[in-house]
Coordinates of C-alpha atoms and ligand atoms in Angstrom, one line a residue:
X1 CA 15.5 5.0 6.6
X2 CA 13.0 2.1 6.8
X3 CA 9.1 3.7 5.2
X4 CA 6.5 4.3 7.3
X5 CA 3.2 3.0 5.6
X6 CA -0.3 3.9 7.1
X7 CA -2.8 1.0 6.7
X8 CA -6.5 2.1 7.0
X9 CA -8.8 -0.6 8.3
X10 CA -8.0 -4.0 10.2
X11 CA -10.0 -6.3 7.8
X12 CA -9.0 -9.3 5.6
X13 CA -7.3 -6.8 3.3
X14 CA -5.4 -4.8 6.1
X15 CA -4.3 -7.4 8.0
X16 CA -2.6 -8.5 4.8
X17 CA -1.2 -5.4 3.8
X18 CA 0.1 -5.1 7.1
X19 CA 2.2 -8.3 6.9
X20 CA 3.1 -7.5 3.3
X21 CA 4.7 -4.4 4.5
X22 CA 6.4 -6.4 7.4
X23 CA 7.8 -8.9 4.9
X24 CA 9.3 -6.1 3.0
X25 CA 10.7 -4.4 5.7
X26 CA 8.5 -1.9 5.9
X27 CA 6.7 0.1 8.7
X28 CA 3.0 -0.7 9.1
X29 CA 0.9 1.3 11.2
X30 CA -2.7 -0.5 11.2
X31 CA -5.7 2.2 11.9
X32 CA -9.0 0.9 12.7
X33 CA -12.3 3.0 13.7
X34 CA -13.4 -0.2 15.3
X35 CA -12.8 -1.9 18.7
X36 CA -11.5 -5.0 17.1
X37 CA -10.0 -6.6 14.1
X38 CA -11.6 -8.4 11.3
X39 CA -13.4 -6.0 9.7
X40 CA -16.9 -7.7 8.1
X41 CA -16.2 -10.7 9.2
X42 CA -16.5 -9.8 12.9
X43 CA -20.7 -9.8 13.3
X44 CA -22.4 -7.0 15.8
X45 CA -25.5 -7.5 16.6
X46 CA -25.8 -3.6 16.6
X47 CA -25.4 -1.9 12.5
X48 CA -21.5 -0.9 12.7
X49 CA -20.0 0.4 9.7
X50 CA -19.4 -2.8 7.6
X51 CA -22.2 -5.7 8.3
X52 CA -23.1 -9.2 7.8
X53 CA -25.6 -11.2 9.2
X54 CA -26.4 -14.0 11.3
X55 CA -26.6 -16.8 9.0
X56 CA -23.4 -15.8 6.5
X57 CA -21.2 -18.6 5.6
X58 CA -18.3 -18.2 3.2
X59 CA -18.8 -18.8 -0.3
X60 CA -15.3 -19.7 -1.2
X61 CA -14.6 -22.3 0.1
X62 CA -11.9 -22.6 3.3
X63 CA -9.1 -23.4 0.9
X64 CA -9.8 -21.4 -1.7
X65 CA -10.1 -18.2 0.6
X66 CA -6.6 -18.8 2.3
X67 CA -3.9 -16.2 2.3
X68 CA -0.9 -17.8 0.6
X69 CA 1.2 -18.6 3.6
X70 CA -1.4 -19.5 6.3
X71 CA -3.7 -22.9 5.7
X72 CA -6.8 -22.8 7.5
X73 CA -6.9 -25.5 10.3
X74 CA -7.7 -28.8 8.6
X75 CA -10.5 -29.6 11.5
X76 CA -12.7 -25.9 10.4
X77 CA -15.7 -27.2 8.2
X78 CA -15.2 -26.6 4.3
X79 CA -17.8 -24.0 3.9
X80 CA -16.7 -21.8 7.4
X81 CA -19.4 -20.1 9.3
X82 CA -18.4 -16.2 10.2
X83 CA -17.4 -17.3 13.1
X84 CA -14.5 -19.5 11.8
X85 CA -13.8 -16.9 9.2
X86 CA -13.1 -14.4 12.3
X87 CA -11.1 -17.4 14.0
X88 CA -8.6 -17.7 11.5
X89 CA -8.4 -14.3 10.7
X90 CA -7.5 -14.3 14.3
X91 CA -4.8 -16.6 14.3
X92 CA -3.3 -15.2 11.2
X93 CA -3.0 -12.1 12.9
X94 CA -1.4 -13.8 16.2
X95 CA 1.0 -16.1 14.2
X96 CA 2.3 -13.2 12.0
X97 CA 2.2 -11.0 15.1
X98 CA 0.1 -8.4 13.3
X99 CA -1.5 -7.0 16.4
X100 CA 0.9 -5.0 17.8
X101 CA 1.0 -3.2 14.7
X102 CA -3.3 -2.5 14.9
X103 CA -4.5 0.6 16.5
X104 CA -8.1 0.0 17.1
X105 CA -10.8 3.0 17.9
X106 CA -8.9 5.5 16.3
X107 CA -11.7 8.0 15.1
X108 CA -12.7 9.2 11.6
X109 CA -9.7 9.6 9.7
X110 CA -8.7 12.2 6.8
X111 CA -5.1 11.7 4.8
X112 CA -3.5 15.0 2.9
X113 CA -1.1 15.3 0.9
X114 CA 2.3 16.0 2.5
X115 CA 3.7 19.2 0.3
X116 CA 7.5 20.5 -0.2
X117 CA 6.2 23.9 -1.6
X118 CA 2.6 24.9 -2.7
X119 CA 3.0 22.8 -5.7
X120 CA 5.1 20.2 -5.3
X121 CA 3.5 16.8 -3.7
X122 CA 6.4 15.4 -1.3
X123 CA 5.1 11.8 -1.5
X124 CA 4.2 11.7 2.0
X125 CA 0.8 11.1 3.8
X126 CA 0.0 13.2 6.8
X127 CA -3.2 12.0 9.5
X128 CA -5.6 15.1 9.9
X129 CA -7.2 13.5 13.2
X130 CA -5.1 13.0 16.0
X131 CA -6.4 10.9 18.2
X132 CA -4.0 8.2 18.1
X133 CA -0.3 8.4 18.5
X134 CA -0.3 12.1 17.6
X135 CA 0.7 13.4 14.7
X136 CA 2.0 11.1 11.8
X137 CA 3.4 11.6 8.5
X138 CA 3.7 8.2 6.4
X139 CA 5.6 7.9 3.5
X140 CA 3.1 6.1 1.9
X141 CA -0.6 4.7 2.7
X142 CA -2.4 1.2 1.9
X143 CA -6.4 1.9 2.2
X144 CA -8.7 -0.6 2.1
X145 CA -12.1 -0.2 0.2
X146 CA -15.1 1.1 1.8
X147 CA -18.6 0.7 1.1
X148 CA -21.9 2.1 2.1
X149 CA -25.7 0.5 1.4
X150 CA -27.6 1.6 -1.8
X151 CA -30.9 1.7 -1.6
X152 CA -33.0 2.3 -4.8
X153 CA -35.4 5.0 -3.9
X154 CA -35.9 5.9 -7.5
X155 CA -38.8 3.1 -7.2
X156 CA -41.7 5.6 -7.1
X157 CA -44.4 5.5 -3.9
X158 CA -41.6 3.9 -1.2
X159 CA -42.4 7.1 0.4
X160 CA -46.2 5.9 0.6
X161 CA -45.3 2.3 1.8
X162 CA -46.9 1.9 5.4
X163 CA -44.8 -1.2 6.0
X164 CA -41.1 -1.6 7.2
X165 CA -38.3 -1.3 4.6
X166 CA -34.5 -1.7 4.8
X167 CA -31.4 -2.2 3.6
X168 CA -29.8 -5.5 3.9
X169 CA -27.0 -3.9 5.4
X170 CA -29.3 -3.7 8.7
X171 CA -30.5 -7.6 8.5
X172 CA -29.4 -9.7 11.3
X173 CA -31.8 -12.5 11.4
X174 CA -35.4 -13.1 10.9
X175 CA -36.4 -12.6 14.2
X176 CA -39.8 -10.2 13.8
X177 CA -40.2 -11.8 11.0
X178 CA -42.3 -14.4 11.9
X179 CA -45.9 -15.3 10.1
X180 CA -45.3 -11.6 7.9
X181 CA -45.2 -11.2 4.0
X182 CA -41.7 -10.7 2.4
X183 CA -40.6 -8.5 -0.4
X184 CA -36.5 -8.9 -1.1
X185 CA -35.5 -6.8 -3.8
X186 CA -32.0 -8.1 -5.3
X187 CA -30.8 -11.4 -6.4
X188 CA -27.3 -11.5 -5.0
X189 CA -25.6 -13.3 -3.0
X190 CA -27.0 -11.4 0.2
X191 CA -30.9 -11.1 -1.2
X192 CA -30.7 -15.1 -1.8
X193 CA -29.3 -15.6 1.9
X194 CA -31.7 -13.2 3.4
X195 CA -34.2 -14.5 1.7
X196 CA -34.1 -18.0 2.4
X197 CA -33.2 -16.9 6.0
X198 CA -36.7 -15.3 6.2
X199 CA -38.1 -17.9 4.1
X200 CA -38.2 -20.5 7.5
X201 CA -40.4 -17.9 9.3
X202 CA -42.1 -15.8 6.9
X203 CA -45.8 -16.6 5.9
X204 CA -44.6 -16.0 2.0
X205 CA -41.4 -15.0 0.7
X206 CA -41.1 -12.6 -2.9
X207 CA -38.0 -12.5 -4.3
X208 CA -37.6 -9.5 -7.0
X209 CA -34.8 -9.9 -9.5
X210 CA -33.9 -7.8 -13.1
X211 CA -31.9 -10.2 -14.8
X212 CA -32.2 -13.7 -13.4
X213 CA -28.5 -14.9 -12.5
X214 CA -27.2 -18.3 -11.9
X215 CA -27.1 -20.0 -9.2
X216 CA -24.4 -22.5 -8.2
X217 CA -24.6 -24.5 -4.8
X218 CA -21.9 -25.0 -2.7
X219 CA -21.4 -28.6 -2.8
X220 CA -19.9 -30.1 -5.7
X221 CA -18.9 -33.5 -7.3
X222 CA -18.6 -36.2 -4.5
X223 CA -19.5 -34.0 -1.8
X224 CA -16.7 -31.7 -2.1
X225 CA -16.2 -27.9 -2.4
X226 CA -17.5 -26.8 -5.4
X227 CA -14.7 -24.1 -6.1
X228 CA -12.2 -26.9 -5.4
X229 CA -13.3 -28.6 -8.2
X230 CA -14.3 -25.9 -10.7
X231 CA -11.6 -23.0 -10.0
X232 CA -8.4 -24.4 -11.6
X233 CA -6.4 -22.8 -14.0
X234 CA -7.2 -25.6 -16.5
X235 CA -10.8 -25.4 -16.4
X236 CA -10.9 -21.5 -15.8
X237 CA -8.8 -21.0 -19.0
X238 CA -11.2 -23.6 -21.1
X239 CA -14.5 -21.6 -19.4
X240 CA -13.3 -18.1 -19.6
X241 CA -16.1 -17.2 -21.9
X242 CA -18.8 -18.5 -19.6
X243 CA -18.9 -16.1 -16.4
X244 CA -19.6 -13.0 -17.7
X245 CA -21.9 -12.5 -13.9
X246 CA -20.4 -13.7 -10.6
X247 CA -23.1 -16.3 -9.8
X248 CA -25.3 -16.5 -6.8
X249 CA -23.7 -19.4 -4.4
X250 CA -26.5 -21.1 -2.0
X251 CA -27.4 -24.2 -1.4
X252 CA -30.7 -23.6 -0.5
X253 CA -32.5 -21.5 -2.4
X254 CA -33.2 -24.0 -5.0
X255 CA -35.2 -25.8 -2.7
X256 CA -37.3 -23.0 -1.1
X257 CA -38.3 -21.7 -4.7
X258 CA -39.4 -25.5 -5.7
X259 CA -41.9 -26.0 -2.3
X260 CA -43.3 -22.2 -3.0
X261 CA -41.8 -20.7 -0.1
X262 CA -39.9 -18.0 -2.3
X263 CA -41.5 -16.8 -5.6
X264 CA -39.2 -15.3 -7.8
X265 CA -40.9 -12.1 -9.2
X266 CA -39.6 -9.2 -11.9
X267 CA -38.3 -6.0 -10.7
X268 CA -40.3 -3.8 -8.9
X269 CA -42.1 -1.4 -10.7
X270 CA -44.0 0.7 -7.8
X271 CA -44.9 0.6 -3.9
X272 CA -48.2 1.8 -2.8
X273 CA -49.4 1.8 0.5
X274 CA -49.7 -2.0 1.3
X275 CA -48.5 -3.6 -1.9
X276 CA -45.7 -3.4 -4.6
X277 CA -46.4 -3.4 -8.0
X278 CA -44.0 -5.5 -10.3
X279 CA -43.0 -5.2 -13.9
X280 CA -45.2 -7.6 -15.5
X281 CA -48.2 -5.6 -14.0
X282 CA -48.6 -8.4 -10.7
X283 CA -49.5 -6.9 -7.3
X284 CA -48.3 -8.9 -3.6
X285 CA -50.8 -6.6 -1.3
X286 CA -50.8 -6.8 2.5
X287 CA -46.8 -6.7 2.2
X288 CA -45.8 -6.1 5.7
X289 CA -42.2 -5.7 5.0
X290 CA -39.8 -4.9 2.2
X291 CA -35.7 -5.9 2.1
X292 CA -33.2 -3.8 -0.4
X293 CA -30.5 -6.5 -1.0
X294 CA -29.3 -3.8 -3.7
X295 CA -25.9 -3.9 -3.1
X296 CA -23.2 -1.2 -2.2
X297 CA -21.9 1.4 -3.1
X298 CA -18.0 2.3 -2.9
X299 CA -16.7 5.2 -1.0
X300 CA -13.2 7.2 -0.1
X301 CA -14.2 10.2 1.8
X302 CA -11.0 10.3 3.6
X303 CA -8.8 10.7 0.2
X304 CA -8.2 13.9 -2.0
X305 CA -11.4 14.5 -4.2
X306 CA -8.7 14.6 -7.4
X307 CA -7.9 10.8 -6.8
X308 CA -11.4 9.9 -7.0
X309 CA -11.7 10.3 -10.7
X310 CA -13.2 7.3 -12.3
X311 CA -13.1 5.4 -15.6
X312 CA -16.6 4.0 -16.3
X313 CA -18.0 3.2 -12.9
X314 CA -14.9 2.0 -11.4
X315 CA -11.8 4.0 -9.7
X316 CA -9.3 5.3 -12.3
X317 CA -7.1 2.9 -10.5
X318 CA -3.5 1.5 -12.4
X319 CA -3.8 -2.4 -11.8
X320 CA -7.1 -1.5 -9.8
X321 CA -4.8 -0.7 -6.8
X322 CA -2.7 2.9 -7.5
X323 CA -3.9 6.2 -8.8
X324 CA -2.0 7.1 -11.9
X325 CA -1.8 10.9 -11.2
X326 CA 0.4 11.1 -8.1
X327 CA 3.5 12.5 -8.4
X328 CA 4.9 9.4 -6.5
X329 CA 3.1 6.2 -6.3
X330 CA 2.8 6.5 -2.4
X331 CA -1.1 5.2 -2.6
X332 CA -2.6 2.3 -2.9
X333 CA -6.4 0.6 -2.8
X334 CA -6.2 -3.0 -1.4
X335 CA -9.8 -5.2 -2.2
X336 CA -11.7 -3.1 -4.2
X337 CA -11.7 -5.8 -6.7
X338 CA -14.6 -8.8 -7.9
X339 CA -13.7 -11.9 -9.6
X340 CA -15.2 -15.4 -9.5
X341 CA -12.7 -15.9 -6.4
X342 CA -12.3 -15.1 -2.8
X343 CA -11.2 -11.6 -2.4
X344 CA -8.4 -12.5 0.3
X345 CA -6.0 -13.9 -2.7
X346 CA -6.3 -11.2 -4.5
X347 CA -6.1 -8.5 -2.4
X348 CA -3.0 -10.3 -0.6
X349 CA -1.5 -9.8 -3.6
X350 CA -2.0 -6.5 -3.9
X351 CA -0.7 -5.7 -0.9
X352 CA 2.0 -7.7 -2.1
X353 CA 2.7 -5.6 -5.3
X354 CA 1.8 -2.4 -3.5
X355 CA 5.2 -2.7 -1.2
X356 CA 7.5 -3.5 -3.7
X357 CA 6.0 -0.2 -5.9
X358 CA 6.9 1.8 -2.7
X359 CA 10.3 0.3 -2.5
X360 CA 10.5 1.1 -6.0
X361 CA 11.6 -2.1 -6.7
X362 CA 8.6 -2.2 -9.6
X363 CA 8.5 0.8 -11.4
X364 CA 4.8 1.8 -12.8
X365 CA 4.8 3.1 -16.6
X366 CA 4.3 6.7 -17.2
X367 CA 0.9 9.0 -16.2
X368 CA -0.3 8.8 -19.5
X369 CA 0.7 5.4 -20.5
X370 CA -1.2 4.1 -17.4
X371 CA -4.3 6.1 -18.3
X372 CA -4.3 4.4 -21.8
X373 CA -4.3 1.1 -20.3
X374 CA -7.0 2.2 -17.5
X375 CA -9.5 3.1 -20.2
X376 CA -8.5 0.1 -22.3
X377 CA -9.0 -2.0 -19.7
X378 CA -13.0 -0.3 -18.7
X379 CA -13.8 -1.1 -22.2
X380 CA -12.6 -4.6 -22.3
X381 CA -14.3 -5.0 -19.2
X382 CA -17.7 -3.7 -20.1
X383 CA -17.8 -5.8 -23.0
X384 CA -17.1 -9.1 -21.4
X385 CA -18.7 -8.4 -17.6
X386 CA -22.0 -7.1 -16.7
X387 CA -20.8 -4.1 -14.8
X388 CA -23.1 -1.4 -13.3
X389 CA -22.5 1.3 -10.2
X390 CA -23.0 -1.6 -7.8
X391 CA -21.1 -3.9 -9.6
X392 CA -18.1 -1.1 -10.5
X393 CA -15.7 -4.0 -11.6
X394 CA -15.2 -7.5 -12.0
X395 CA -11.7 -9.3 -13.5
X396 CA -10.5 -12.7 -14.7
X397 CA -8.9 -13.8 -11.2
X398 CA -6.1 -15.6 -12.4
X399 CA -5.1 -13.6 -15.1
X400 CA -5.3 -10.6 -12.8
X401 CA -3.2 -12.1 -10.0
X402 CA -1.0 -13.5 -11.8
X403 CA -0.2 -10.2 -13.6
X404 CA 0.6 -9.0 -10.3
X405 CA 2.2 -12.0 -9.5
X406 CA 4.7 -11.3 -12.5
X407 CA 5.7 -7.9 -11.6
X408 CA 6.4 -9.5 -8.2
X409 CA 8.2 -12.3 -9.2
X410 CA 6.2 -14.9 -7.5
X411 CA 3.8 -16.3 -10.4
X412 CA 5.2 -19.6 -10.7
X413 CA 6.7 -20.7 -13.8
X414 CA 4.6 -23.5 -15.0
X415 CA 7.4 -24.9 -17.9
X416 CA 10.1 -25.1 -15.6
X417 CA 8.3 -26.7 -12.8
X418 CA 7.3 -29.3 -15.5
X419 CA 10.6 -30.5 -15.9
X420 CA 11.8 -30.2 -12.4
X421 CA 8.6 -31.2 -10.2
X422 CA 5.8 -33.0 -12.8
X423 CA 3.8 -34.0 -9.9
X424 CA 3.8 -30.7 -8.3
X425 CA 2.8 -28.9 -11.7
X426 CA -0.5 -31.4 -12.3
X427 CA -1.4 -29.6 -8.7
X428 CA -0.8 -26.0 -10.0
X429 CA -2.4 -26.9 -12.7
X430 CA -5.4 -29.3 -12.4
X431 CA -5.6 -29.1 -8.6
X432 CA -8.0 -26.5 -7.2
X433 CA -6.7 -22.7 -7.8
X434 CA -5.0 -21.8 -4.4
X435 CA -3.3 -19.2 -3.2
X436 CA -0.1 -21.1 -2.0
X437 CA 1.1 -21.6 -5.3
X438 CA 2.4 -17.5 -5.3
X439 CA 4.9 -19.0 -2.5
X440 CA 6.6 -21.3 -4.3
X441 CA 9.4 -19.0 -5.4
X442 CA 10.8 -15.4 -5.6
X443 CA 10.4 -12.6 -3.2
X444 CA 8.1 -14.3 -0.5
X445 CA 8.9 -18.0 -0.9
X446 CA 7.9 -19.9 1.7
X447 CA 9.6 -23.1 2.7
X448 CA 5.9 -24.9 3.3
X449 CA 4.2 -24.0 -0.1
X450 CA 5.0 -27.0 -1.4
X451 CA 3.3 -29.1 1.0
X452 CA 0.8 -27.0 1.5
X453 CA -0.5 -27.3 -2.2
X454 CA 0.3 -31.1 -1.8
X455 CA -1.3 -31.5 1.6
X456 CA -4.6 -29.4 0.1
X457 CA -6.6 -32.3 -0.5
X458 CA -6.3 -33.5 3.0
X459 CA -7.6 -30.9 4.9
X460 CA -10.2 -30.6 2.4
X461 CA -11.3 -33.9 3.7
X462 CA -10.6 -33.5 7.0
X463 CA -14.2 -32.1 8.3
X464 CA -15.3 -34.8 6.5
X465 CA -13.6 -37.7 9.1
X466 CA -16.2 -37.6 11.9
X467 CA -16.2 -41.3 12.3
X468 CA -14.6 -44.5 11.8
X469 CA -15.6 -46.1 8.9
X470 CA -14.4 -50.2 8.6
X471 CA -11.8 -51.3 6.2
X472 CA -13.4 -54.9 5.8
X473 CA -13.4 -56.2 2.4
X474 CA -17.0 -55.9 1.6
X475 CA -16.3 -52.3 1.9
X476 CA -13.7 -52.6 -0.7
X477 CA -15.6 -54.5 -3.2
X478 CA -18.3 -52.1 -2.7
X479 CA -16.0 -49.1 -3.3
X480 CA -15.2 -50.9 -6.5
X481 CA -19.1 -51.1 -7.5
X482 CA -18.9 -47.6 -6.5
X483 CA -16.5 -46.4 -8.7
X484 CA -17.7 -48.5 -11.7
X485 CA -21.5 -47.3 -10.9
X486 CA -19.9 -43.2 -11.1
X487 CA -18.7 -44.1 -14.1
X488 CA -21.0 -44.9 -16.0
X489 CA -23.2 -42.4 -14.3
X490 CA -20.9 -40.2 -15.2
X491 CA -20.9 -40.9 -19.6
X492 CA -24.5 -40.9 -19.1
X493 CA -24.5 -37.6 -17.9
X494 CA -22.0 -36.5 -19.9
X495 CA -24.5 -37.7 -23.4
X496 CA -27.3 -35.7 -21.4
X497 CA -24.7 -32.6 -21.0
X498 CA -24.0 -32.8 -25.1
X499 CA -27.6 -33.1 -25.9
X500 CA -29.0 -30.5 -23.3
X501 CA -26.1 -28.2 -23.4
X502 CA -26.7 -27.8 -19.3
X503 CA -24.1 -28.1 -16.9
X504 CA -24.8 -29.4 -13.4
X505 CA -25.6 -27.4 -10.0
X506 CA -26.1 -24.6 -11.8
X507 CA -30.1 -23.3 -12.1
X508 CA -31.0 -20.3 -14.2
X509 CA -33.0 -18.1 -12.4
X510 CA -34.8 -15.3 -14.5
Ligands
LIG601 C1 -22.7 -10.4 3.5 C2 -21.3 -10.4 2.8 C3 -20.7 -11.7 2.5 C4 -19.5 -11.7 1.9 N1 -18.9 -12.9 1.6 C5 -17.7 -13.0 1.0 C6 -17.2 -14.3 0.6 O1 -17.8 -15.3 0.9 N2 -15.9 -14.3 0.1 C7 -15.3 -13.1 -0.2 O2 -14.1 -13.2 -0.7 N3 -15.8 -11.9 0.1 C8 -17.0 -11.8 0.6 N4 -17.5 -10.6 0.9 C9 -16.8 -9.4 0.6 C10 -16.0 -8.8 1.8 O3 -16.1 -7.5 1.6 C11 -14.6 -9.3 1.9 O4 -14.6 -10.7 2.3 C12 -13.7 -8.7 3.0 O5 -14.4 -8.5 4.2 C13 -13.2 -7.3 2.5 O6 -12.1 -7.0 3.4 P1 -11.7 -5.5 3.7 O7 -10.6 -5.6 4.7 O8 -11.5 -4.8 2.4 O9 -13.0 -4.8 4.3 P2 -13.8 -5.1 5.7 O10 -13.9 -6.5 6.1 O11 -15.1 -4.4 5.5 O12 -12.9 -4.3 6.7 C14 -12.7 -2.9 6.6 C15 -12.3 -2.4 8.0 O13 -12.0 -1.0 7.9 C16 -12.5 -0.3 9.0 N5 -12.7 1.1 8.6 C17 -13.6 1.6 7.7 N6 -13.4 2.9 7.6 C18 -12.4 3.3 8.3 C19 -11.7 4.5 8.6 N7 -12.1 5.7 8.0 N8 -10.7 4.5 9.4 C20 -10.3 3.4 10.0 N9 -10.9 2.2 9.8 C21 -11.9 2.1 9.0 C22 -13.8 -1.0 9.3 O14 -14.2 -0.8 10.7 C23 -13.4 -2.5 9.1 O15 -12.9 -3.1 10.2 C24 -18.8 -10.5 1.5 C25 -19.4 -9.3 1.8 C26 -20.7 -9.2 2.4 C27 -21.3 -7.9 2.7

């Protein structure tokens, strides 16, 4: 009998799971609260249940974010607005024929535990609310991770604070925000978007950070991708030590703080009325409004409260995807992951893994044995990540994946492919870190891997073509020039490197 498997939420990380189930034969039923797919990605002008704002672009880059067997459209720009992020979502979902599988506006749902006898767990998942399709027992159940704004109220006098204050959860754009004075609290990802965003209109911007973090743009050597260049499994391995904090990725923040429209201030050590207080005893008065960019937290309120138990501040989650205490491994949590990478890969890949443990074609150790290596894991983690309840967990990308991978049987086997295919291996190896590369053999393959990972470097520099540049031979000799100029420029920099111990595009902010 073929399994039926209940996917919760139509984002990047369902629609995956739901064609990983449908490449393994399996039963996918897609249930989204929503009245359309793409999860985050799809932007509402109106605060839904997951957010972004106006101005988001991706910070992988388009390549580096692509699911394993779908290459984004060379023509979409590098760096992909929401809106392209949505679009090829979209066609993913069309050109697998996902849809038909996505029940959208279903309600608030609740899974329980299918039982044989008071004790005994069957295995199965059974939908509380019915709203949908009536009632439905799955044999096993792919959620998605959900997460709700955290706002740090411990700050004392926020009650007293006669401006406006919010969560960046609620940000759109800066509209209102014209000619006022701007507190952002958080140096992420989202308080360094937002507050750049606000920095175009706002009279002053005043940008409230801990710990400093570092702060990589976008753009890399020769104008390309920065991931593209810096995410390979040569130069991850020989940097491994370095990344102990997923950096900040914008472009533009750099600039903003140098022509004074940002400040960067300490944490925030107390509202009152009309002003916050910082840590080193400065006051910003007539603040009109304040932004929490402080993150997320994670919740499951639809699961059993026994398969919430957690191991420092993450899930008690085998591989970071499947409770160790079920009977049967009939559960599994797709994204709730963070790694210097773009979540799509990985949680593809959990999907990935997740079907083949229901077909019980991999077979998971025992309870306790997977509880060792949970708690090992926390500690190893703690000691080399800055973790906190916002930041639950963070892994080495391609280590993790390509544990998965293994276990799959679609990590590919670097020796062999050096004998067989050299040219192909410098790309697996040197070339940027795609996801294409989990294609190239075993359960999954996929006839256009191959060219895929060899065709990469094309559509990288497709956006790029947006005119006709002449082949004269001026142009040549100039390239020449060019390449001898970058060269030197490039030992020169390299002596400044040594002696400065500084690496390029990245700032220090603390
Ligand atoms: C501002 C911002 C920028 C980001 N940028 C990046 C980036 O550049 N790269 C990257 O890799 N990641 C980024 N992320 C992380 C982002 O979370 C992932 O890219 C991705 O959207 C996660 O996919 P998901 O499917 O797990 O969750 P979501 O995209 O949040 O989708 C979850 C879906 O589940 C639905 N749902 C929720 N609860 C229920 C329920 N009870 N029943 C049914 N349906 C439900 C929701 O309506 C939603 O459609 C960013 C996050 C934010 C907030």
């Amino acid at each position: 009998m073929v399994q039926k498997v209940a996917v919760i939420g139509a984002g990047p990380c369902g629609l995956s799971s739901v064609k990983a189930c449908l490449d393994e034969g399996l039963e996918p039923t897609c249930f989204e609260s929503s009245d359309d797919i793409g999860g985050l990605w799809r932007y509402k002008l109106v605060p839904g249940r997951t957010n972004i704002y106006q101005c988001v672009i991706i910070n992988s880059s388009k390549e580096m974010m692509a699911f394993s067997d779908f290459p984004p459209p060379a023509e979409l720009p590098n760096s992909m607005h929401h809106t392209e992020v949505l679009l090829y979502l979209r066609l993913y979902a069309q050109t697998f024929s996902l849809l038909q599988h996505i029940h959208l506006q279903v309600g608030e749902l609740i899974f329980i535990r299918g039982r044989t006898s008071m004790r005994q767990d069957s295995g199965t998942w059974r939908r509380r609310r019915q709203t949908v399709g009536g009632r439905r027992i799955f044999g096993t159940a792919l959620i998605m991770s959900f997460f709700f704004p955290f706002f740090l109220r411990s700050i004392s006098g926020i009650e007293s604070f006669k401006g406006r204050y919010f969560h960046s959860w609620e940000y759109r754009n800066a509209k209102g925000l014209e000619g006022k004075r701007v507190v952002v609290i958080g140096f992420g990802n989202c308080g360094c978007d937002i507050a750049v965003d606000i920095s175009r209109v706002a009279e002053r911007v005043y940008l409230s950070t801990r710990s400093g973090a570092w702060v990589v743009g976008r753009v890399g050597p020769g104008g390309l991708p920065f991931d593209t260049t810096w995410i390979s499994r040569l130069v991850v391995t020989l940097s491994s030590l370095f990344w102990a904090q997923i950096p900040v990725i914008n472009d533009d923040l750099p600039g903003r703080i140098i022509s004074g429209r940002i400040q960067v201030k300490p944490n925030v050590k107390e509202f009152r009325e009309t002003s916050v207080v910082f840590t080193d005893r400065s006051i910003i008065d007539e603040v009109d409004v304040v932004v929490f960019a402080t993150g997320y937290n994670y919740s499951f309120p639809f699961l059993p409260p026994d398969l919430q138990a957690k191991s420092g501040y993450r899930l008690r989650l085998y591989k970071h995807v499947i409770p160790p205490t079920l009977a049967h491994p009939t559960l599994a949590v797709v994204g709730f992951i963070h790694g210097l990478g773009a979540i799509n890969s990985m949680a593809e890949m959990q999907a990935r893994w997740s079907t083949r443990v229901f077909k019980g074609l991999i077979s998971l150790p025992a309870e306790d044995v997977m509880v060792k290596e949970i708690e090992t894991e926390t500690a190893t983690m703690n000691q080399k990540f800055v973790c906190s309840e916002r930041n639950p967990l963070q892994v080495d990308v391609i280590p993790y994946t390509d544990s998965l991978a293994e276990q799959v049987g679609a990590k590919p086997n670097i020796l062999q492919l050096l004998f067989t295919e050299p040219a192909l291996v410098l790309q697996v190896v040197l070339g940027p870190y795609t996801s294409y590369q989990y294609r190239l053999s075993g359960p999954g393959k996929w006839a256009g891997a191959r060219q895929a990972i060899f065709a990469q470097k094309q559509r990288i520099a497709r956006p790029f073509r947006t005119r006709a540049v002449s082949e004269e031979p001026g142009n040549e000799a100039s390239s020449k020039l060019s390449i001898l100029l970058a060269f030197i420029t490039g030992a020169a920099l390299l002596c400044y490197l040594i002696y400065n111990w500084h690496l390029p595009f990245f700032h220090s902010v603390e």
